[in-house]
């Protein structure tokens, strides 16, 4: 599924999905891919992305509600498998310019291994 989407994805994450550039992959299924962030902001920093191109969270359609839930579930599954579910972790989605989104392909940041302040910067 989603092969046409993957083929035409112009973002850096499209290159990762096509295997054109390397990534340290921690999870893959038919709907999503998770890999370690190249510029980690915490001892553990993993990105979870849908294989289907959704530029940002607010672009997701109603029919993609299940996919959005799946991405969150995978984030929690990774937290358990990587061993930081109990100590705590943060999931962040930057949506658009004011949030500092740089890559226009929806991604969940899963951050762990240190304490995080609130409110975020
Ligand atoms: P955002 O600012 O929310 O769009 O986050 C984009 C994230 O993608 C940043 O944390 C980058 O460090 C990360 N990133 C960019 N290029 C790569 C790459 N080739 N492999 C892994 N992570 C990347």
PDB file of C-alpha atoms and ligand atoms in Angstrom:
ATOM      1  CA  UNK A   1       0.000   0.000   0.000  1.00  0.00           C
ATOM      2  CA  UNK A   2       0.951   3.648  -0.358  1.00  0.00           C
ATOM      3  CA  UNK A   3       3.655   2.875  -2.930  1.00  0.00           C
ATOM      4  CA  UNK A   4       2.670   5.831  -5.126  1.00  0.00           C
ATOM      5  CA  UNK A   5       2.692   8.090  -2.104  1.00  0.00           C
ATOM      6  CA  UNK A   6       6.157   6.902  -1.135  1.00  0.00           C
ATOM      7  CA  UNK A   7       7.487   7.270  -4.682  1.00  0.00           C
ATOM      8  CA  UNK A   8       6.356  10.880  -4.967  1.00  0.00           C
ATOM      9  CA  UNK A   9       7.197  12.032  -1.435  1.00  0.00           C
ATOM     10  CA  UNK A  10       9.601  14.964  -2.011  1.00  0.00           C
ATOM     11  CA  UNK A  11      10.739  15.314   1.629  1.00  0.00           C
ATOM     12  CA  UNK A  12      13.829  13.986   3.388  1.00  0.00           C
ATOM     13  CA  UNK A  13      11.543  11.445   5.046  1.00  0.00           C
ATOM     14  CA  UNK A  14      10.460  10.317   1.572  1.00  0.00           C
ATOM     15  CA  UNK A  15      14.118   9.527   0.851  1.00  0.00           C
ATOM     16  CA  UNK A  16      14.259   7.476   4.065  1.00  0.00           C
ATOM     17  CA  UNK A  17      11.030   5.637   3.162  1.00  0.00           C
ATOM     18  CA  UNK A  18      12.508   4.768  -0.250  1.00  0.00           C
ATOM     19  CA  UNK A  19      15.802   3.664   1.294  1.00  0.00           C
ATOM     20  CA  UNK A  20      17.716   6.368  -0.594  1.00  0.00           C
ATOM     21  CA  UNK A  21      19.371   7.618   2.574  1.00  0.00           C
ATOM     22  CA  UNK A  22      20.121   5.549   5.667  1.00  0.00           C
ATOM     23  CA  UNK A  23      18.187   5.665   8.904  1.00  0.00           C
ATOM     24  CA  UNK A  24      18.493   3.843  12.221  1.00  0.00           C
ATOM     25  CA  UNK A  25      15.100   2.119  12.058  1.00  0.00           C
ATOM     26  CA  UNK A  26      13.498   0.916  15.299  1.00  0.00           C
ATOM     27  CA  UNK A  27      10.055  -0.089  13.989  1.00  0.00           C
ATOM     28  CA  UNK A  28       8.338  -0.695  10.659  1.00  0.00           C
ATOM     29  CA  UNK A  29       4.888  -1.933   9.712  1.00  0.00           C
ATOM     30  CA  UNK A  30       2.641  -1.428   6.697  1.00  0.00           C
ATOM     31  CA  UNK A  31       1.430   1.958   7.960  1.00  0.00           C
ATOM     32  CA  UNK A  32       4.476   3.612   9.498  1.00  0.00           C
ATOM     33  CA  UNK A  33       8.214   3.763  10.046  1.00  0.00           C
ATOM     34  CA  UNK A  34      10.119   4.814  13.190  1.00  0.00           C
ATOM     35  CA  UNK A  35      13.787   5.770  13.262  1.00  0.00           C
ATOM     36  CA  UNK A  36      16.244   7.659  15.455  1.00  0.00           C
ATOM     37  CA  UNK A  37      16.454  11.419  14.987  1.00  0.00           C
ATOM     38  CA  UNK A  38      19.726  12.485  13.367  1.00  0.00           C
ATOM     39  CA  UNK A  39      20.015  15.469  15.760  1.00  0.00           C
ATOM     40  CA  UNK A  40      18.706  14.088  19.053  1.00  0.00           C
ATOM     41  CA  UNK A  41      17.301  16.521  21.612  1.00  0.00           C
ATOM     42  CA  UNK A  42      17.344  13.918  24.389  1.00  0.00           C
ATOM     43  CA  UNK A  43      19.247  10.681  25.088  1.00  0.00           C
ATOM     44  CA  UNK A  44      16.446   8.890  23.258  1.00  0.00           C
ATOM     45  CA  UNK A  45      14.833  10.694  20.312  1.00  0.00           C
ATOM     46  CA  UNK A  46      12.806   8.651  17.855  1.00  0.00           C
ATOM     47  CA  UNK A  47      10.574   9.853  15.017  1.00  0.00           C
ATOM     48  CA  UNK A  48       7.406   7.987  14.039  1.00  0.00           C
ATOM     49  CA  UNK A  49       6.117   8.796  10.545  1.00  0.00           C
ATOM     50  CA  UNK A  50       3.226   7.516   8.448  1.00  0.00           C
ATOM     51  CA  UNK A  51       4.222   5.945   5.132  1.00  0.00           C
ATOM     52  CA  UNK A  52       1.431   7.921   3.511  1.00  0.00           C
ATOM     53  CA  UNK A  53       2.374  11.553   2.901  1.00  0.00           C
ATOM     54  CA  UNK A  54       0.490  13.812   5.296  1.00  0.00           C
ATOM     55  CA  UNK A  55       2.333  17.156   5.343  1.00  0.00           C
ATOM     56  CA  UNK A  56       1.159  18.097   8.821  1.00  0.00           C
ATOM     57  CA  UNK A  57      -1.255  16.907  11.496  1.00  0.00           C
ATOM     58  CA  UNK A  58      -3.892  19.456  10.518  1.00  0.00           C
ATOM     59  CA  UNK A  59      -3.886  18.052   6.957  1.00  0.00           C
ATOM     60  CA  UNK A  60      -5.057  14.618   8.129  1.00  0.00           C
ATOM     61  CA  UNK A  61      -8.483  13.653   6.843  1.00  0.00           C
ATOM     62  CA  UNK A  62     -11.283  12.059   8.801  1.00  0.00           C
ATOM     63  CA  UNK A  63     -10.561   8.737   7.085  1.00  0.00           C
ATOM     64  CA  UNK A  64      -7.012   8.915   8.506  1.00  0.00           C
ATOM     65  CA  UNK A  65      -8.218   8.964  12.145  1.00  0.00           C
ATOM     66  CA  UNK A  66      -7.331   5.313  12.610  1.00  0.00           C
ATOM     67  CA  UNK A  67      -3.858   5.910  11.172  1.00  0.00           C
ATOM     68  CA  UNK A  68      -3.305   8.786  13.623  1.00  0.00           C
ATOM     69  CA  UNK A  69      -4.261   6.507  16.504  1.00  0.00           C
ATOM     70  CA  UNK A  70      -1.904   3.853  15.167  1.00  0.00           C
ATOM     71  CA  UNK A  71       1.010   6.309  15.188  1.00  0.00           C
ATOM     72  CA  UNK A  72       0.349   7.088  18.860  1.00  0.00           C
ATOM     73  CA  UNK A  73       0.045   3.419  19.713  1.00  0.00           C
ATOM     74  CA  UNK A  74       3.369   2.697  17.976  1.00  0.00           C
ATOM     75  CA  UNK A  75       4.975   5.536  19.973  1.00  0.00           C
ATOM     76  CA  UNK A  76       3.863   3.877  23.214  1.00  0.00           C
ATOM     77  CA  UNK A  77       4.943   0.441  21.992  1.00  0.00           C
ATOM     78  CA  UNK A  78       8.407   1.813  21.191  1.00  0.00           C
ATOM     79  CA  UNK A  79       8.567   3.370  24.682  1.00  0.00           C
ATOM     80  CA  UNK A  80       7.873  -0.032  26.225  1.00  0.00           C
ATOM     81  CA  UNK A  81      10.299  -1.892  23.977  1.00  0.00           C
ATOM     82  CA  UNK A  82      13.080   0.670  24.438  1.00  0.00           C
ATOM     83  CA  UNK A  83      12.500   0.545  28.206  1.00  0.00           C
ATOM     84  CA  UNK A  84      11.538   4.147  28.979  1.00  0.00           C
ATOM     85  CA  UNK A  85       7.764   3.826  29.294  1.00  0.00           C
ATOM     86  CA  UNK A  86       7.813   3.748  33.091  1.00  0.00           C
ATOM     87  CA  UNK A  87      10.343   6.526  33.724  1.00  0.00           C
ATOM     88  CA  UNK A  88       8.383   8.830  31.424  1.00  0.00           C
ATOM     89  CA  UNK A  89       8.746  10.265  27.975  1.00  0.00           C
ATOM     90  CA  UNK A  90       7.345  13.043  25.822  1.00  0.00           C
ATOM     91  CA  UNK A  91       5.554  12.874  22.466  1.00  0.00           C
ATOM     92  CA  UNK A  92       5.631  16.065  20.397  1.00  0.00           C
ATOM     93  CA  UNK A  93       4.096  16.987  17.059  1.00  0.00           C
ATOM     94  CA  UNK A  94       5.187  20.289  15.568  1.00  0.00           C
ATOM     95  CA  UNK A  95       2.397  21.508  13.291  1.00  0.00           C
ATOM     96  CA  UNK A  96       3.360  24.311  10.917  1.00  0.00           C
ATOM     97  CA  UNK A  97       5.527  27.381  11.083  1.00  0.00           C
ATOM     98  CA  UNK A  98       4.856  28.720  14.587  1.00  0.00           C
ATOM     99  CA  UNK A  99       5.503  25.269  16.033  1.00  0.00           C
ATOM    100  CA  UNK A 100       8.854  25.062  14.251  1.00  0.00           C
ATOM    101  CA  UNK A 101       7.971  22.218  11.893  1.00  0.00           C
ATOM    102  CA  UNK A 102      10.873  21.840   9.462  1.00  0.00           C
ATOM    103  CA  UNK A 103      10.064  18.635   7.594  1.00  0.00           C
ATOM    104  CA  UNK A 104       6.664  18.793   5.836  1.00  0.00           C
ATOM    105  CA  UNK A 105       5.778  15.173   6.515  1.00  0.00           C
ATOM    106  CA  UNK A 106       3.846  14.417   9.701  1.00  0.00           C
ATOM    107  CA  UNK A 107       6.089  12.994  12.422  1.00  0.00           C
ATOM    108  CA  UNK A 108       5.809  12.261  16.118  1.00  0.00           C
ATOM    109  CA  UNK A 109       8.883  13.041  18.172  1.00  0.00           C
ATOM    110  CA  UNK A 110       9.296  10.485  20.978  1.00  0.00           C
ATOM    111  CA  UNK A 111      11.758  11.898  23.515  1.00  0.00           C
ATOM    112  CA  UNK A 112      13.105  10.215  26.649  1.00  0.00           C
ATOM    113  CA  UNK A 113      16.081   9.758  28.933  1.00  0.00           C
ATOM    114  CA  UNK A 114      15.929  13.090  30.746  1.00  0.00           C
ATOM    115  CA  UNK A 115      13.409  15.332  32.503  1.00  0.00           C
ATOM    116  CA  UNK A 116      11.531  17.790  30.302  1.00  0.00           C
ATOM    117  CA  UNK A 117      10.394  21.229  31.393  1.00  0.00           C
ATOM    118  CA  UNK A 118       6.903  22.657  30.983  1.00  0.00           C
ATOM    119  CA  UNK A 119       5.782  24.862  29.327  1.00  0.00           C
ATOM    120  CA  UNK A 120       7.844  23.988  26.260  1.00  0.00           C
ATOM    121  CA  UNK A 121       9.913  26.730  24.682  1.00  0.00           C
TER     122      UNK A 121
HETATM  123  P1  LIG B   1      10.466  19.175  12.957  1.00  0.00           P
HETATM  124  O1  LIG B   1      11.255  20.396  13.322  1.00  0.00           O
HETATM  125  O2  LIG B   1       9.354  18.868  13.928  1.00  0.00           O
HETATM  126  O3  LIG B   1       9.993  19.212  11.523  1.00  0.00           O
HETATM  127  O4  LIG B   1      11.456  17.959  13.124  1.00  0.00           O
HETATM  128  C1  LIG B   1      12.199  17.434  12.069  1.00  0.00           C
HETATM  129  C2  LIG B   1      13.174  16.468  12.690  1.00  0.00           C
HETATM  130  O5  LIG B   1      13.717  15.650  11.673  1.00  0.00           O
HETATM  131  C3  LIG B   1      14.361  17.133  13.409  1.00  0.00           C
HETATM  132  O6  LIG B   1      14.392  16.716  14.769  1.00  0.00           O
HETATM  133  C4  LIG B   1      15.574  16.647  12.625  1.00  0.00           C
HETATM  134  O7  LIG B   1      16.708  16.433  13.433  1.00  0.00           O
HETATM  135  C5  LIG B   1      15.040  15.357  12.027  1.00  0.00           C
HETATM  136  N1  LIG B   1      15.726  14.913  10.831  1.00  0.00           N
HETATM  137  C6  LIG B   1      15.996  15.629   9.721  1.00  0.00           C
HETATM  138  N2  LIG B   1      16.627  14.884   8.803  1.00  0.00           N
HETATM  139  C7  LIG B   1      16.761  13.648   9.349  1.00  0.00           C
HETATM  140  C8  LIG B   1      17.350  12.425   8.906  1.00  0.00           C
HETATM  141  N3  LIG B   1      17.914  12.316   7.708  1.00  0.00           N
HETATM  142  N4  LIG B   1      17.307  11.352   9.745  1.00  0.00           N
HETATM  143  C9  LIG B   1      16.734  11.444  10.964  1.00  0.00           C
HETATM  144  N5  LIG B   1      16.168  12.579  11.438  1.00  0.00           N
HETATM  145  C10 LIG B   1      16.190  13.662  10.646  1.00  0.00           C
END
